Amino acid sequence: MDELNAWTAFFTTGSVLDYLRYKSIQNSKETGADTSAEDKDEIQDGRSDNQGTEYR
């Protein structure tokens, strides 16, 4: 979704979630954030039930 589509969705629905999505896209464009890297780095170990280190 690009900035224009996000704004159109917010303008149509008036939803807070649509506005937050729009602002998130806008802020990432201003900071130059790479949003495509987020998808591939989301689960680094390939497990959805990562419990990390067990402390005793």
Backbone as JSON, one array per atom type, in Angstrom:
{
  "sequence": "MDELNAWTAFFTTGSVLDYLRYKSIQNSKETGADTSAEDKDEIQDGRSDNQGTEYR",
  "N": [[0.85, -1.17, 0.0], [0.55, 2.19, -0.82], [1.24, 5.66, -0.01], [-0.83, 7.35, -0.98], [-3.0, 5.58, -1.37], [-3.37, 4.76, 1.26], [-4.13, 7.18, 2.45], [-6.52, 7.64, 1.09], [-8.04, 5.47, 1.99], [-8.25, 6.13, 4.71], [-9.6, 8.59, 4.51], [-12.01, 7.75, 3.47], [-13.03, 5.9, 5.38], [-12.55, 7.01, 7.91], [-11.32, 5.84, 9.99], [-9.28, 5.27, 12.86], [-7.23, 3.41, 12.78], [-6.69, 3.28, 10.02], [-5.69, 5.87, 9.67], [-3.39, 5.75, 11.26], [-1.95, 3.85, 9.81], [-1.54, 5.31, 7.45], [0.06, 7.46, 8.48], [2.27, 6.01, 9.34], [3.33, 5.03, 6.94], [3.92, 7.49, 5.75], [5.82, 8.56, 7.57], [7.86, 6.65, 7.33], [8.7, 7.11, 4.76], [9.76, 9.67, 5.02], [11.92, 9.27, 6.75], [13.38, 7.52, 5.32], [13.22, 4.82, 5.69], [13.54, 1.32, 5.18], [11.04, -0.56, 4.31], [10.66, -3.02, 3.16], [12.55, -4.78, 4.11], [11.66, -5.47, 6.57], [9.72, -7.49, 6.41], [11.15, -9.83, 5.6], [12.93, -10.15, 7.69], [11.44, -10.65, 9.89], [10.87, -13.12, 11.26], [13.5, -14.54, 12.38], [14.64, -16.96, 13.21], [13.01, -18.87, 12.16], [11.05, -20.1, 13.62], [7.83, -19.98, 15.07], [7.21, -20.14, 17.68], [9.17, -19.14, 19.38], [10.85, -19.23, 22.33], [13.1, -18.31, 23.44], [15.88, -18.05, 25.7], [16.01, -20.27, 28.42], [15.73, -19.46, 31.72], [16.97, -20.4, 34.88]],
  "CA": [[0.0, 0.0, 0.0], [1.33, 3.41, -0.85], [0.73, 6.78, 0.8], [-2.09, 7.84, -1.53], [-4.04, 4.59, -1.06], [-3.61, 4.8, 2.7], [-4.9, 8.38, 2.74], [-7.87, 7.43, 0.55], [-8.72, 4.57, 2.91], [-8.57, 6.91, 5.91], [-10.6, 9.6, 4.16], [-13.27, 7.05, 3.25], [-13.54, 5.24, 6.58], [-12.38, 7.82, 9.12], [-10.82, 4.93, 11.02], [-8.0, 5.61, 13.47], [-6.23, 2.46, 12.27], [-6.3, 3.72, 8.67], [-4.86, 7.06, 9.82], [-2.09, 5.31, 11.75], [-1.26, 3.22, 8.68], [-1.11, 6.41, 6.59], [1.17, 8.16, 9.12], [3.41, 5.1, 9.36], [3.91, 5.06, 5.59], [4.47, 8.82, 5.55], [7.03, 8.68, 8.38], [8.92, 5.81, 6.79], [9.22, 7.79, 3.57], [10.56, 10.82, 5.47], [13.16, 8.8, 7.37], [14.09, 6.66, 4.38], [13.2, 3.45, 6.22], [13.32, 0.27, 4.2], [9.96, -1.39, 4.86], [10.69, -4.36, 2.58], [13.42, -5.63, 4.92], [10.93, -5.87, 7.76], [9.04, -8.76, 6.16], [12.05, -10.98, 5.56], [13.65, -10.26, 8.95], [10.5, -10.73, 11.0], [11.13, -14.34, 12.02], [14.87, -14.87, 11.99], [14.99, -18.34, 13.49], [12.1, -19.76, 11.46], [10.07, -20.69, 14.55], [6.85, -19.01, 15.55], [7.07, -20.32, 19.12], [10.47, -18.86, 19.97], [10.77, -18.89, 23.74], [14.38, -17.76, 23.85], [16.67, -18.77, 26.69], [15.32, -20.64, 29.65], [16.49, -19.07, 32.9], [16.62, -21.2, 36.06]],
  "C": [[0.9, 1.24, 0.0], [0.61, 4.52, -0.08], [-0.64, 7.26, 0.32], [-3.24, 6.87, -1.21], [-4.38, 4.59, 0.42], [-4.44, 6.03, 3.07], [-6.34, 8.23, 2.26], [-8.68, 6.52, 1.47], [-9.12, 5.31, 4.18], [-9.68, 7.91, 5.63], [-11.97, 8.97, 4.01], [-13.88, 6.52, 4.55], [-13.52, 6.12, 7.82], [-11.83, 7.02, 10.28], [-9.45, 5.39, 11.55], [-6.91, 4.68, 12.96], [-5.77, 2.82, 10.86], [-5.41, 4.95, 8.74], [-3.46, 6.67, 10.3], [-1.28, 4.62, 10.65], [-0.71, 4.29, 7.73], [0.11, 7.13, 7.17], [2.42, 7.3, 9.15], [4.11, 5.1, 8.0], [4.58, 6.41, 5.34], [5.79, 9.0, 6.32], [8.17, 7.84, 7.84], [9.51, 6.41, 5.53], [10.13, 8.95, 3.96], [11.9, 10.39, 6.06], [13.97, 7.91, 6.45], [14.15, 5.22, 4.85], [12.89, 2.47, 5.11], [12.28, -0.68, 4.77], [9.97, -2.79, 4.27], [11.55, -5.3, 3.4], [12.69, -6.15, 6.15], [10.26, -7.23, 7.58], [9.98, -9.95, 6.21], [12.82, -11.18, 6.86], [12.74, -10.5, 10.15], [10.74, -11.95, 11.87], [12.5, -14.85, 11.59], [15.2, -16.34, 12.2], [14.04, -19.35, 12.85], [11.07, -20.43, 12.35], [9.09, -19.61, 14.98], [6.69, -19.08, 17.06], [8.39, -20.09, 19.86], [10.31, -18.43, 21.43], [12.1, -18.39, 24.28], [15.1, -18.66, 24.85], [15.84, -19.07, 27.92], [16.21, -20.31, 30.82], [16.02, -19.9, 34.1], [17.16, -20.56, 37.3]]
}
